[in-house]
PDB file of C-alpha atoms in Angstrom:
ATOM      1  CA  MET Y 218      78.038-204.034  14.566  1.00 50.00           C
ATOM      2  CA  THR Y 219      78.648-205.563  11.104  1.00 67.00           C
ATOM      3  CA  SER Y 220      80.725-208.518  10.354  1.00 80.00           C
ATOM      4  CA  PHE Y 221      83.694-206.136   9.257  1.00 76.00           C
ATOM      5  CA  GLU Y 222      83.574-204.699  12.593  1.00 78.00           C
ATOM      6  CA  ASP Y 223      83.430-207.776  14.419  1.00 78.00           C
ATOM      7  CA  ASP Y 224      86.223-209.021  12.438  1.00 78.00           C
ATOM      8  CA  VAL Y 225      88.542-206.173  13.013  1.00 84.00           C
ATOM      9  CA  GLU Y 226      87.658-205.165  16.093  1.00 88.00           C
ATOM     10  CA  ARG Y 227      89.129-208.130  18.293  1.00 88.00           C
ATOM     11  CA  TYR Y 228      92.477-206.689  17.061  1.00 92.00           C
ATOM     12  CA  ARG Y 229      92.018-203.133  18.414  1.00 93.00           C
ATOM     13  CA  HIS Y 230      94.210-203.329  21.457  1.00 92.00           C
ATOM     14  CA  GLU Y 231      97.181-205.205  20.176  1.00 92.00           C
ATOM     15  CA  LEU Y 232      97.512-202.958  16.919  1.00 95.00           C
ATOM     16  CA  ARG Y 233      97.432-200.070  19.429  1.00 95.00           C
ATOM     17  CA  VAL Y 234     100.447-201.451  20.933  1.00 94.00           C
ATOM     18  CA  HIS Y 235     102.007-202.409  17.670  1.00 95.00           C
ATOM     19  CA  CYS Y 236     101.470-198.794  16.554  1.00 96.00           C
ATOM     20  CA  TYR Y 237     102.780-197.206  19.680  1.00 95.00           C
ATOM     21  CA  ARG Y 238     105.926-199.210  19.299  1.00 94.00           C
ATOM     22  CA  MET Y 239     106.503-198.095  15.787  1.00 94.00           C
ATOM     23  CA  LEU Y 240     105.171-194.492  16.598  1.00 92.00           C
ATOM     24  CA  GLY Y 241     106.147-193.889  20.563  1.00 90.00           C
ATOM     25  CA  SER Y 242     103.110-191.702  20.877  1.00 91.00           C
ATOM     26  CA  TYR Y 243      99.781-192.860  22.571  1.00 93.00           C
ATOM     27  CA  ASP Y 244      97.986-190.263  20.434  1.00 92.00           C
ATOM     28  CA  GLU Y 245      99.408-191.166  17.239  1.00 93.00           C
ATOM     29  CA  ALA Y 246      98.935-194.566  17.736  1.00 95.00           C
ATOM     30  CA  GLU Y 247      95.135-194.434  18.340  1.00 95.00           C
ATOM     31  CA  ASP Y 248      95.149-192.272  15.358  1.00 95.00           C
ATOM     32  CA  MET Y 249      97.025-195.143  13.600  1.00 96.00           C
ATOM     33  CA  VAL Y 250      94.586-197.714  14.298  1.00 96.00           C
ATOM     34  CA  GLN Y 251      91.499-195.907  13.119  1.00 96.00           C
ATOM     35  CA  GLU Y 252      93.497-195.300  10.146  1.00 96.00           C
ATOM     36  CA  THR Y 253      94.304-198.658   9.607  1.00 96.00           C
ATOM     37  CA  PHE Y 254      90.294-199.712  10.310  1.00 95.00           C
ATOM     38  CA  LEU Y 255      89.762-196.849   7.542  1.00 94.00           C
ATOM     39  CA  ARG Y 256      92.260-198.556   4.782  1.00 94.00           C
ATOM     40  CA  ALA Y 257      91.116-201.840   5.565  1.00 92.00           C
ATOM     41  CA  TRP Y 258      87.389-200.981   4.972  1.00 90.00           C
ATOM     42  CA  ARG Y 259      88.175-199.299   1.427  1.00 91.00           C
ATOM     43  CA  ALA Y 260      90.664-202.216   0.821  1.00 87.00           C
ATOM     44  CA  LEU Y 261      88.040-204.991   1.522  1.00 83.00           C
ATOM     45  CA  GLY Y 262      87.215-206.222  -1.720  1.00 77.00           C
ATOM     46  CA  GLU Y 263      90.992-206.944  -2.404  1.00 80.00           C
ATOM     47  CA  PHE Y 264      91.289-208.828   0.335  1.00 79.00           C
ATOM     48  CA  GLU Y 265      91.686-212.790  -0.795  1.00 73.00           C
ATOM     49  CA  GLY Y 266      92.133-214.606   2.507  1.00 70.00           C
ATOM     50  CA  ARG Y 267      95.811-215.424   1.256  1.00 75.00           C
ATOM     51  CA  SER Y 268      97.112-214.230   4.910  1.00 79.00           C
ATOM     52  CA  SER Y 269      95.072-214.119   8.169  1.00 87.00           C
ATOM     53  CA  VAL Y 270      93.052-211.026   8.792  1.00 89.00           C
ATOM     54  CA  ARG Y 271      95.119-210.441  11.654  1.00 91.00           C
ATOM     55  CA  ALA Y 272      98.363-210.573   9.236  1.00 92.00           C
ATOM     56  CA  TRP Y 273      96.554-208.222   6.821  1.00 94.00           C
ATOM     57  CA  LEU Y 274      95.786-205.706   9.448  1.00 95.00           C
ATOM     58  CA  TYR Y 275      99.210-205.760  10.903  1.00 96.00           C
ATOM     59  CA  ARG Y 276     100.381-205.065   7.572  1.00 95.00           C
ATOM     60  CA  ILE Y 277      97.966-201.828   6.801  1.00 96.00           C
ATOM     61  CA  ALA Y 278      99.146-200.586  10.421  1.00 97.00           C
ATOM     62  CA  THR Y 279     102.988-200.704   9.841  1.00 97.00           C
ATOM     63  CA  ASN Y 280     102.228-199.409   6.271  1.00 95.00           C
ATOM     64  CA  ALA Y 281     100.353-196.385   7.915  1.00 96.00           C
ATOM     65  CA  CYS Y 282     103.059-195.703  10.662  1.00 95.00           C
ATOM     66  CA  ILE Y 283     105.747-195.617   7.888  1.00 93.00           C
ATOM     67  CA  ASP Y 284     103.631-193.191   5.913  1.00 90.00           C
ATOM     68  CA  VAL Y 285     103.907-190.901   9.511  1.00 85.00           C
ATOM     69  CA  ARG Y 286     105.962-187.903   8.410  1.00 73.00           C
ATOM     70  CA  ARG Y 287     107.626-186.673  11.545  1.00 63.00           C
ATOM     71  CA  PRO Y 288     110.799-184.956  12.376  1.00 58.00           C
ATOM     72  CA  ARG Y 289     113.275-187.585  14.176  1.00 53.00           C
ATOM     73  CA  ARG Y 290     113.327-187.631  17.868  1.00 47.00           C
ATOM     74  CA  VAL Y 291     116.298-185.229  18.862  1.00 46.00           C
ATOM     75  CA  LEU Y 292     118.620-185.572  21.867  1.00 46.00           C
ATOM     76  CA  PRO Y 293     117.399-183.224  24.499  1.00 52.00           C
ATOM     77  CA  TYR Y 294     120.024-180.681  25.921  1.00 48.00           C
ATOM     78  CA  GLN Y 295     121.335-180.596  29.475  1.00 48.00           C
ATOM     79  CA  LEU Y 296     120.056-177.689  31.684  1.00 50.00           C
ATOM     80  CA  GLU Y 297     121.425-176.104  34.383  1.00 52.00           C
ATOM     81  CA  PRO Y 298     118.832-176.148  37.525  1.00 48.00           C
ATOM     82  CA  ALA Y 299     119.535-172.689  38.016  1.00 48.00           C
ATOM     83  CA  SER Y 300     118.155-171.981  34.605  1.00 50.00           C
ATOM     84  CA  PHE Y 301     114.583-173.751  35.040  1.00 48.00           C
ATOM     85  CA  PRO Y 302     112.145-171.153  35.228  1.00 41.00           C
ATOM     86  CA  ALA Y 303     109.035-171.600  33.008  1.00 38.00           C
ATOM     87  CA  THR Y 304     110.033-168.547  30.833  1.00 35.00           C
ATOM     88  CA  ALA Y 305     113.341-170.666  29.859  1.00 38.00           C
ATOM     89  CA  LEU Y 306     110.932-173.462  28.373  1.00 40.00           C
ATOM     90  CA  PRO Y 307     110.765-174.129  24.411  1.00 40.00           C
ATOM     91  CA  ALA Y 308     107.318-174.335  23.003  1.00 34.00           C
ATOM     92  CA  ARG Y 309     106.034-178.081  23.656  1.00 32.00           C
ATOM     93  CA  GLU Y 310     104.414-178.096  20.011  1.00 37.00           C
ATOM     94  CA  ASP Y 311     108.001-177.742  18.744  1.00 35.00           C
ATOM     95  CA  VAL Y 312     109.215-181.028  19.777  1.00 38.00           C
ATOM     96  CA  PRO Y 313     108.180-184.387  19.155  1.00 50.00           C
ATOM     97  CA  TRP Y 314     108.273-186.916  21.890  1.00 62.00           C
ATOM     98  CA  LEU Y 315     107.385-189.904  23.619  1.00 79.00           C
ATOM     99  CA  GLN Y 316     104.081-190.745  25.384  1.00 90.00           C
ATOM    100  CA  PRO Y 317     103.254-192.944  28.258  1.00 93.00           C
ATOM    101  CA  PHE Y 318     101.026-196.141  27.834  1.00 93.00           C
ATOM    102  CA  PRO Y 319      98.592-197.063  30.281  1.00 93.00           C
ATOM    103  CA  ASP Y 320      99.052-200.314  31.759  1.00 90.00           C
ATOM    104  CA  VAL Y 321      95.188-200.638  32.104  1.00 85.00           C
ATOM    105  CA  LEU Y 322      95.201-200.937  28.700  1.00 87.00           C
ATOM    106  CA  LEU Y 323      98.202-203.256  27.962  1.00 84.00           C
ATOM    107  CA  ASP Y 324      96.245-205.805  30.011  1.00 75.00           C
ATOM    108  CA  ARG Y 325      93.449-205.794  27.140  1.00 71.00           C
ATOM    109  CA  ALA Y 326      96.237-206.307  24.446  1.00 62.00           C
ATOM    110  CA  GLU Y 327      97.606-209.912  25.277  1.00 58.00           C
ATOM    111  CA  GLU Y 328      99.534-210.850  22.011  1.00 59.00           C
ATOM    112  CA  PRO Y 329      99.009-214.352  21.109  1.00 55.00           C
ATOM    113  CA  ASP Y 330     100.949-216.850  23.321  1.00 48.00           C
ATOM    114  CA  ALA Y 331     101.889-214.374  25.762  1.00 52.00           C
ATOM    115  CA  VAL Y 332     100.266-214.006  29.154  1.00 45.00           C
ATOM    116  CA  ALA Y 333     100.978-210.094  29.081  1.00 46.00           C
ATOM    117  CA  ILE Y 334     102.931-207.871  27.116  1.00 61.00           C
ATOM    118  CA  ARG Y 335     106.458-208.286  28.027  1.00 74.00           C
ATOM    119  CA  ARG Y 336     107.736-205.521  30.061  1.00 77.00           C
ATOM    120  CA  GLU Y 337     111.073-205.073  28.206  1.00 82.00           C
ATOM    121  CA  THR Y 338     109.321-204.430  24.991  1.00 88.00           C
ATOM    122  CA  ILE Y 339     107.493-201.837  26.155  1.00 89.00           C
ATOM    123  CA  GLU Y 340     109.038-200.031  28.995  1.00 90.00           C
ATOM    124  CA  LEU Y 341     110.167-195.822  27.611  1.00 90.00           C
ATOM    125  CA  ALA Y 342     114.062-196.997  27.137  1.00 89.00           C
ATOM    126  CA  PHE Y 343     112.992-199.540  24.456  1.00 90.00           C
ATOM    127  CA  LEU Y 344     110.828-197.231  23.126  1.00 90.00           C
ATOM    128  CA  ILE Y 345     113.318-194.542  22.591  1.00 87.00           C
ATOM    129  CA  ALA Y 346     115.913-197.009  21.559  1.00 89.00           C
ATOM    130  CA  ILE Y 347     114.117-197.929  18.551  1.00 91.00           C
ATOM    131  CA  GLN Y 348     113.147-194.503  17.644  1.00 87.00           C
ATOM    132  CA  HIS Y 349     116.738-194.341  16.348  1.00 88.00           C
ATOM    133  CA  LEU Y 350     115.845-196.752  13.479  1.00 93.00           C
ATOM    134  CA  PRO Y 351     114.263-195.710  10.459  1.00 93.00           C
ATOM    135  CA  ALA Y 352     110.845-196.676  10.115  1.00 93.00           C
ATOM    136  CA  ARG Y 353     111.116-199.993   8.207  1.00 95.00           C
ATOM    137  CA  GLN Y 354     114.186-201.233   9.815  1.00 96.00           C
ATOM    138  CA  ARG Y 355     111.968-200.888  13.289  1.00 96.00           C
ATOM    139  CA  ALA Y 356     109.257-202.514  12.023  1.00 97.00           C
ATOM    140  CA  VAL Y 357     111.276-205.428  10.780  1.00 98.00           C
ATOM    141  CA  LEU Y 358     112.820-205.364  14.396  1.00 97.00           C
ATOM    142  CA  ILE Y 359     109.439-205.489  15.935  1.00 96.00           C
ATOM    143  CA  PHE Y 360     107.929-208.245  13.862  1.00 96.00           C
ATOM    144  CA  ARG Y 361     111.130-210.693  14.023  1.00 95.00           C
ATOM    145  CA  ASP Y 362     112.230-209.889  17.797  1.00 93.00           C
ATOM    146  CA  VAL Y 363     108.951-208.766  19.666  1.00 92.00           C
ATOM    147  CA  LEU Y 364     106.423-210.008  18.044  1.00 91.00           C
ATOM    148  CA  GLY Y 365     108.370-213.425  16.653  1.00 91.00           C
ATOM    149  CA  TRP Y 366     107.208-213.487  13.009  1.00 94.00           C
ATOM    150  CA  SER Y 367     109.176-215.312  10.667  1.00 96.00           C
ATOM    151  CA  ALA Y 368     111.279-213.752   8.001  1.00 97.00           C
ATOM    152  CA  ARG Y 369     108.488-214.636   5.293  1.00 96.00           C
ATOM    153  CA  GLU Y 370     105.907-213.161   7.623  1.00 96.00           C
ATOM    154  CA  THR Y 371     107.872-210.042   8.059  1.00 97.00           C
ATOM    155  CA  ALA Y 372     108.566-209.594   4.460  1.00 97.00           C
ATOM    156  CA  ALA Y 373     104.965-209.462   3.521  1.00 94.00           C
ATOM    157  CA  ALA Y 374     104.199-207.007   6.075  1.00 94.00           C
ATOM    158  CA  VAL Y 375     106.547-204.904   5.183  1.00 95.00           C
ATOM    159  CA  ASP Y 376     106.838-205.135   1.451  1.00 93.00           C
ATOM    160  CA  LEU Y 377     110.440-206.517   1.263  1.00 95.00           C
ATOM    161  CA  SER Y 378     112.167-209.733   0.290  1.00 97.00           C
ATOM    162  CA  VAL Y 379     113.326-212.197   2.747  1.00 97.00           C
ATOM    163  CA  ALA Y 380     117.034-211.282   2.081  1.00 98.00           C
ATOM    164  CA  ALA Y 381     116.055-207.441   2.814  1.00 98.00           C
ATOM    165  CA  VAL Y 382     114.094-208.668   6.075  1.00 97.00           C
ATOM    166  CA  ASN Y 383     117.095-210.355   6.889  1.00 97.00           C
ATOM    167  CA  SER Y 384     119.507-207.532   6.595  1.00 97.00           C
ATOM    168  CA  ALA Y 385     117.445-204.810   7.755  1.00 97.00           C
ATOM    169  CA  LEU Y 386     117.436-206.841  11.249  1.00 97.00           C
ATOM    170  CA  GLN Y 387     120.767-207.181  11.185  1.00 97.00           C
ATOM    171  CA  ARG Y 388     121.746-203.845  10.897  1.00 97.00           C
ATOM    172  CA  ALA Y 389     118.877-202.747  13.081  1.00 96.00           C
ATOM    173  CA  ARG Y 390     120.262-204.809  16.046  1.00 95.00           C
ATOM    174  CA  PRO Y 391     123.445-202.858  17.002  1.00 94.00           C
ATOM    175  CA  VAL Y 392     121.718-199.945  16.563  1.00 93.00           C
ATOM    176  CA  LEU Y 393     119.372-200.568  19.406  1.00 92.00           C
ATOM    177  CA  ARG Y 394     122.075-202.057  21.380  1.00 90.00           C
ATOM    178  CA  GLU Y 395     123.897-199.006  21.310  1.00 90.00           C
ATOM    179  CA  HIS Y 396     121.041-196.716  22.347  1.00 88.00           C
ATOM    180  CA  LEU Y 397     119.768-199.027  25.032  1.00 88.00           C
ATOM    181  CA  PRO Y 398     121.040-198.182  28.773  1.00 83.00           C
ATOM    182  CA  PRO Y 399     123.714-200.026  30.552  1.00 72.00           C
ATOM    183  CA  HIS Y 400     122.459-203.353  32.736  1.00 63.00           C
ATOM    184  CA  ARG Y 401     119.728-203.726  29.894  1.00 60.00           C
ATOM    185  CA  SER Y 402     120.208-208.086  29.646  1.00 51.00           C
ATOM    186  CA  GLU Y 403     119.322-207.526  33.667  1.00 53.00           C
ATOM    187  CA  TRP Y 404     116.019-206.085  33.298  1.00 50.00           C
ATOM    188  CA  SER Y 405     113.062-208.555  34.162  1.00 50.00           C
ATOM    189  CA  ALA Y 406     110.315-209.532  31.875  1.00 47.00           C
ATOM    190  CA  ARG Y 407     107.728-209.446  34.869  1.00 52.00           C
ATOM    191  CA  ASP Y 408     105.661-206.762  36.561  1.00 55.00           C
ATOM    192  CA  THR Y 409     107.027-204.318  38.684  1.00 65.00           C
ATOM    193  CA  SER Y 410     108.536-206.268  41.600  1.00 80.00           C
ATOM    194  CA  GLU Y 411     108.656-206.352  45.488  1.00 86.00           C
ATOM    195  CA  ALA Y 412     111.964-204.386  45.575  1.00 89.00           C
ATOM    196  CA  GLU Y 413     110.818-201.983  43.072  1.00 91.00           C
ATOM    197  CA  ARG Y 414     107.732-201.420  45.103  1.00 91.00           C
ATOM    198  CA  GLU Y 415     109.818-201.012  48.328  1.00 94.00           C
ATOM    199  CA  LEU Y 416     112.590-198.604  46.779  1.00 95.00           C
ATOM    200  CA  LEU Y 417     109.140-196.664  45.745  1.00 95.00           C
ATOM    201  CA  GLN Y 418     108.054-196.252  49.161  1.00 95.00           C
ATOM    202  CA  ARG Y 419     111.393-195.479  50.427  1.00 96.00           C
ATOM    203  CA  TYR Y 420     111.235-192.783  47.925  1.00 97.00           C
ATOM    204  CA  LEU Y 421     107.833-191.541  49.114  1.00 96.00           C
ATOM    205  CA  THR Y 422     109.130-191.460  52.460  1.00 96.00           C
ATOM    206  CA  ALA Y 423     112.027-189.428  51.714  1.00 96.00           C
ATOM    207  CA  TRP Y 424     110.253-187.081  49.664  1.00 96.00           C
ATOM    208  CA  ASP Y 425     107.374-186.567  52.544  1.00 94.00           C
ATOM    209  CA  ASN Y 426     110.404-185.884  54.963  1.00 95.00           C
ATOM    210  CA  ALA Y 427     111.960-183.744  52.896  1.00 95.00           C
ATOM    211  CA  ASP Y 428     114.979-185.434  53.425  1.00 96.00           C
ATOM    212  CA  PRO Y 429     117.524-185.099  50.298  1.00 96.00           C
ATOM    213  CA  THR Y 430     120.182-187.211  51.758  1.00 96.00           C
ATOM    214  CA  ALA Y 431     117.594-189.917  51.746  1.00 97.00           C
ATOM    215  CA  LEU Y 432     116.681-189.284  48.411  1.00 97.00           C
ATOM    216  CA  ALA Y 433     120.240-189.414  47.126  1.00 97.00           C
ATOM    217  CA  ALA Y 434     121.178-192.914  48.508  1.00 97.00           C
ATOM    218  CA  LEU Y 435     118.274-194.210  46.589  1.00 97.00           C
ATOM    219  CA  MET Y 436     120.069-192.855  43.636  1.00 97.00           C
ATOM    220  CA  HIS Y 437     122.593-194.028  40.830  1.00 96.00           C
ATOM    221  CA  GLU Y 438     125.492-191.527  40.779  1.00 95.00           C
ATOM    222  CA  ASP Y 439     124.796-190.369  36.841  1.00 93.00           C
ATOM    223  CA  ILE Y 440     120.895-190.703  37.411  1.00 94.00           C
ATOM    224  CA  ARG Y 441     118.993-188.814  34.772  1.00 91.00           C
ATOM    225  CA  ILE Y 442     115.911-187.017  34.998  1.00 92.00           C
ATOM    226  CA  THR Y 443     114.039-186.074  31.737  1.00 88.00           C
ATOM    227  CA  MET Y 444     110.554-184.142  31.334  1.00 85.00           C
ATOM    228  CA  PRO Y 445     109.077-184.925  27.845  1.00 81.00           C
ATOM    229  CA  PRO Y 446     108.460-183.143  25.818  1.00 77.00           C
ATOM    230  CA  TYR Y 447     110.707-180.266  26.993  1.00 76.00           C
ATOM    231  CA  PRO Y 448     113.994-181.070  25.436  1.00 71.00           C
ATOM    232  CA  PHE Y 449     116.119-180.973  28.369  1.00 74.00           C
ATOM    233  CA  TRP Y 450     117.558-183.511  31.059  1.00 82.00           C
ATOM    234  CA  PHE Y 451     119.168-183.048  34.469  1.00 90.00           C
ATOM    235  CA  GLU Y 452     122.060-185.461  34.821  1.00 89.00           C
ATOM    236  CA  GLY Y 453     123.744-186.581  38.031  1.00 93.00           C
ATOM    237  CA  ARG Y 454     122.825-186.942  41.498  1.00 95.00           C
ATOM    238  CA  THR Y 455     123.365-183.435  42.596  1.00 94.00           C
ATOM    239  CA  ASP Y 456     121.671-181.807  39.924  1.00 93.00           C
ATOM    240  CA  ALA Y 457     118.964-184.080  40.092  1.00 94.00           C
ATOM    241  CA  LEU Y 458     118.760-183.225  43.893  1.00 94.00           C
ATOM    242  CA  ARG Y 459     118.823-179.607  42.559  1.00 92.00           C
ATOM    243  CA  SER Y 460     115.862-180.145  40.043  1.00 91.00           C
ATOM    244  CA  LEU Y 461     113.773-182.031  42.793  1.00 93.00           C
ATOM    245  CA  THR Y 462     114.069-180.157  46.473  1.00 92.00           C
ATOM    246  CA  PRO Y 463     112.632-176.936  45.286  1.00 92.00           C
ATOM    247  CA  ASN Y 464     109.571-178.932  44.990  1.00 91.00           C
ATOM    248  CA  PHE Y 465     109.491-179.749  49.179  1.00 91.00           C
ATOM    249  CA  ARG Y 466     107.967-176.862  49.472  1.00 88.00           C
ATOM    250  CA  ARG Y 467     104.642-177.361  46.953  1.00 91.00           C
ATOM    251  CA  PRO Y 468     101.607-179.185  48.263  1.00 92.00           C
ATOM    252  CA  TRP Y 469     102.163-182.456  46.033  1.00 93.00           C
ATOM    253  CA  GLN Y 470     100.723-185.814  46.874  1.00 94.00           C
ATOM    254  CA  LEU Y 471     102.366-188.850  44.985  1.00 95.00           C
ATOM    255  CA  ILE Y 472     100.494-191.934  44.269  1.00 95.00           C
ATOM    256  CA  PRO Y 473     101.992-195.471  43.349  1.00 95.00           C
ATOM    257  CA  THR Y 474     101.010-196.965  40.222  1.00 95.00           C
ATOM    258  CA  THR Y 475     102.360-198.222  37.259  1.00 93.00           C
ATOM    259  CA  VAL Y 476     102.891-197.054  33.258  1.00 94.00           C
ATOM    260  CA  ASN Y 477     104.407-198.941  30.710  1.00 93.00           C
ATOM    261  CA  ARG Y 478     105.110-201.775  33.280  1.00 91.00           C
ATOM    262  CA  GLN Y 479     107.256-199.725  34.944  1.00 93.00           C
ATOM    263  CA  PRO Y 480     106.948-198.390  38.460  1.00 94.00           C
ATOM    264  CA  ALA Y 481     105.343-195.087  38.570  1.00 96.00           C
ATOM    265  CA  LEU Y 482     104.193-192.404  40.671  1.00 97.00           C
ATOM    266  CA  ALA Y 483     100.969-190.658  39.710  1.00 97.00           C
ATOM    267  CA  ALA Y 484     101.580-186.800  41.097  1.00 96.00           C
ATOM    268  CA  TYR Y 485      98.896-184.606  41.991  1.00 96.00           C
ATOM    269  CA  LEU Y 486      99.444-180.987  43.135  1.00 93.00           C
ATOM    270  CA  ASN Y 487      96.919-178.941  44.879  1.00 91.00           C
ATOM    271  CA  ARG Y 488      94.219-181.835  44.522  1.00 92.00           C
ATOM    272  CA  ASP Y 489      94.474-181.926  40.778  1.00 95.00           C
ATOM    273  CA  PHE Y 490      96.417-184.473  38.886  1.00 96.00           C
ATOM    274  CA  PHE Y 491      99.526-183.402  37.249  1.00 95.00           C
ATOM    275  CA  GLY Y 492     101.513-186.034  35.866  1.00 96.00           C
ATOM    276  CA  LEU Y 493     103.259-189.013  35.880  1.00 97.00           C
ATOM    277  CA  ASP Y 494     106.929-189.811  37.391  1.00 97.00           C
ATOM    278  CA  ILE Y 495     108.158-193.202  35.650  1.00 96.00           C
ATOM    279  CA  PHE Y 496     110.863-194.627  37.136  1.00 96.00           C
ATOM    280  CA  ARG Y 497     113.725-196.963  35.499  1.00 93.00           C
ATOM    281  CA  ILE Y 498     115.422-199.001  38.506  1.00 92.00           C
ATOM    282  CA  GLU Y 499     118.480-200.835  38.213  1.00 89.00           C
ATOM    283  CA  GLN Y 500     120.475-203.182  40.625  1.00 87.00           C
ATOM    284  CA  CYS Y 501     118.000-201.365  43.245  1.00 90.00           C
ATOM    285  CA  ARG Y 502     118.637-197.682  42.680  1.00 94.00           C
ATOM    286  CA  ILE Y 503     117.006-195.270  40.461  1.00 96.00           C
ATOM    287  CA  ALA Y 504     118.983-195.196  37.106  1.00 94.00           C
ATOM    288  CA  GLU Y 505     116.166-192.420  35.464  1.00 93.00           C
ATOM    289  CA  ILE Y 506     113.184-190.681  35.951  1.00 95.00           C
ATOM    290  CA  THR Y 507     110.562-189.636  33.468  1.00 93.00           C
ATOM    291  CA  ALA Y 508     108.482-186.798  34.107  1.00 93.00           C
ATOM    292  CA  PHE Y 509     105.376-186.556  32.082  1.00 93.00           C
ATOM    293  CA  GLU Y 510     103.065-183.680  32.277  1.00 91.00           C
ATOM    294  CA  THR Y 511      99.639-184.508  31.776  1.00 90.00           C
ATOM    295  CA  THR Y 512      95.911-184.051  33.040  1.00 89.00           C
ATOM    296  CA  ASP Y 513      94.257-187.037  31.444  1.00 92.00           C
ATOM    297  CA  ALA Y 514      94.000-189.191  34.823  1.00 95.00           C
ATOM    298  CA  GLY Y 515      91.274-191.513  33.456  1.00 94.00           C
ATOM    299  CA  ARG Y 516      93.592-192.826  30.589  1.00 93.00           C
ATOM    300  CA  TYR Y 517      95.664-194.251  33.162  1.00 94.00           C
ATOM    301  CA  GLY Y 518      93.006-195.404  35.826  1.00 93.00           C
ATOM    302  CA  LEU Y 519      93.063-192.624  38.130  1.00 95.00           C
ATOM    303  CA  ARG Y 520      91.486-189.957  39.881  1.00 94.00           C
ATOM    304  CA  GLY Y 521      91.612-186.582  38.393  1.00 94.00           C
ATOM    305  CA  THR Y 522      91.305-185.053  42.249  1.00 94.00           C
ATOM    306  CA  MET Y 523      92.864-186.060  45.414  1.00 84.00           C
ATOM    307  CA  GLU Y 524      91.847-185.411  48.752  1.00 70.00           C
ATOM    308  CA  LEU Y 525      95.520-184.380  50.546  1.00 53.00           C
ATOM    309  CA  ASP Y 526      96.372-186.027  53.807  1.00 53.00           C
ATOM    310  CA  ASP Y 527      96.115-184.103  56.965  1.00 42.00           C
ATOM    311  CA  GLY Y 528      98.871-182.041  57.719  1.00 40.00           C
ATOM    312  CA  ARG Y 529      99.655-181.424  54.014  1.00 39.00           C
TER     313      ARG Y 529
END
């Protein structure tokens, strides 16, 4: 490995997380890290050492993310459960959407002066909320409120004046608060708690027993279920149950895990990995389930196939 590769490779994991926060897409974040290293190599002769290599790479990565041209995240429409057949689903390539981030990689991406990536800045609700900000405002908020950079450091990273950075931050914070879910201030910065693990186990028990009443008791009345990249949701306990209970008849096996520092279930259908159900839990009840269909089990430290339990 060359000296240049040594210098930049040590920042790969944290740059991946930074790009993920900027774009909300794991795949795009991977692409942007590679683009960052390519741009850095091309501009190596221009680097005068006035900033650290880390700050220089963050500036390149941020500009690479700002340069990404993509449709704004669209608000999904609410779908009546009775109209859920596959023929009604829109083309998935037409919908830009969030992707989950593997905890196995978050563990490698410790930011300076932090024991671990703070949960509240990597959870899906936060990632969704900051997508409502223009890209440069999003970058300013991430540098100032997530990474803790000074206004001067942030200005250098996003090519703005210090005054413009302060103004952008003042505009970004109210928008972020507007799009975060209720009780946001109550979220913990810790890993999945024992209470959350217990709630997930009760969910699994209710699922194994095909017991909709027990499932309902674990949910907030205004629970929401979304299924990225499909642009629709089920909202409210009644519609949530109507969307879930038909699946009792299918040979699912659900395995507890964590993704984006949130409690999650890895879903296997007919032994094969099918996707991830990620839970947002508030006040000891399920507030939201985000279901991602994906076949890349290895990315999340999971097996691609799973033996079914006896009698399943």
